[in-house]
């Protein structure tokens, strides 16, 4: 009896401690804060020296068919010393839904992901994926996306880029898509940058689908973005 009574006593004491702790956790006055604002998100740049930049874009911005390191955002980030998170999604636009096996949503969902990262700079690229949609719908969706970034990340620098087309002359609606981005950015106090059409006239810079640029094409876009930033005195 003596050899068994001591372990039983220890078990009883341990169970008592568990019950006490359980009672404390049920007290609303001392319960842990489980609201989203109490959640600490680890960001890609927490331990990096560069400015935290999130890019929101489509498959061209994401480097479809290539590695993300070969896409233009990574190339510019390397040049500028950014700490980059590329949230681009195949098929997505401000209104167009991305591919089902990727984000399966428009830019609005990508903005939510960007907010969780709390970046210092957000770059949003207008997209040719919105071609064919009603222009008024594209304008309205652009306004919502830009307003959402500005409202939820009020201290972040917000930059919008013009849409990119392939080696051929762009369709007329592409200018309207870029204009919607420019108008929304100016209204919200952001910066709009027109990077032109760096792929135009260069069919060899395109992959076999004639939609997505090769490594050489991505290099050309990176050079166009860098030149446009310098031209417009965009620094961060």
mmCIF file of C-alpha atoms in Angstrom, residues 58 60 91-97 107 126-135 137-139 142 163-166 168-178 197 211:
data_model
loop_
_atom_site.group_PDB
_atom_site.id
_atom_site.type_symbol
_atom_site.label_atom_id
_atom_site.label_comp_id
_atom_site.label_asym_id
_atom_site.label_seq_id
_atom_site.Cartn_x
_atom_site.Cartn_y
_atom_site.Cartn_z
ATOM 1 C CA UNK A 58 -0.954 38.873 -62.944
ATOM 2 C CA UNK A 60 3.357 38.319 -66.367
ATOM 3 C CA UNK A 91 -5.350 35.011 -64.663
ATOM 4 C CA UNK A 92 -6.112 37.650 -62.042
ATOM 5 C CA UNK A 93 -6.944 41.313 -62.570
ATOM 6 C CA UNK A 94 -8.740 43.978 -60.589
ATOM 7 C CA UNK A 95 -11.999 42.353 -61.717
ATOM 8 C CA UNK A 96 -10.950 39.155 -63.514
ATOM 9 C CA UNK A 97 -10.780 35.998 -61.400
ATOM 10 C CA UNK A 107 -6.887 41.357 -56.800
ATOM 11 C CA UNK A 126 -2.967 46.987 -64.054
ATOM 12 C CA UNK A 127 -3.681 43.794 -65.993
ATOM 13 C CA UNK A 128 -4.642 42.742 -69.493
ATOM 14 C CA UNK A 129 -6.704 39.989 -67.848
ATOM 15 C CA UNK A 130 -9.445 42.603 -67.429
ATOM 16 C CA UNK A 131 -9.756 42.981 -71.209
ATOM 17 C CA UNK A 132 -13.242 42.145 -72.423
ATOM 18 C CA UNK A 133 -14.915 43.109 -69.176
ATOM 19 C CA UNK A 134 -17.123 46.167 -69.035
ATOM 20 C CA UNK A 135 -14.871 49.224 -68.717
ATOM 21 C CA UNK A 137 -16.815 47.524 -64.055
ATOM 22 C CA UNK A 138 -13.023 47.650 -64.371
ATOM 23 C CA UNK A 139 -12.959 51.268 -63.189
ATOM 24 C CA UNK A 142 -9.837 49.399 -59.618
ATOM 25 C CA UNK A 163 -0.704 47.211 -67.949
ATOM 26 C CA UNK A 164 1.693 45.229 -70.154
ATOM 27 C CA UNK A 165 0.891 43.808 -73.587
ATOM 28 C CA UNK A 166 2.838 41.482 -75.846
ATOM 29 C CA UNK A 168 1.860 43.472 -80.947
ATOM 30 C CA UNK A 169 0.120 46.861 -80.701
ATOM 31 C CA UNK A 170 -2.153 46.755 -77.630
ATOM 32 C CA UNK A 171 -5.953 46.779 -77.936
ATOM 33 C CA UNK A 172 -7.657 50.099 -77.242
ATOM 34 C CA UNK A 173 -9.232 48.931 -73.975
ATOM 35 C CA UNK A 174 -5.800 48.342 -72.425
ATOM 36 C CA UNK A 175 -5.300 52.125 -72.264
ATOM 37 C CA UNK A 176 -8.632 52.438 -70.430
ATOM 38 C CA UNK A 177 -7.522 49.765 -67.932
ATOM 39 C CA UNK A 178 -4.297 51.641 -67.242
ATOM 40 C CA UNK A 197 5.136 48.583 -73.729
ATOM 41 C CA UNK A 211 1.373 35.874 -73.977
#
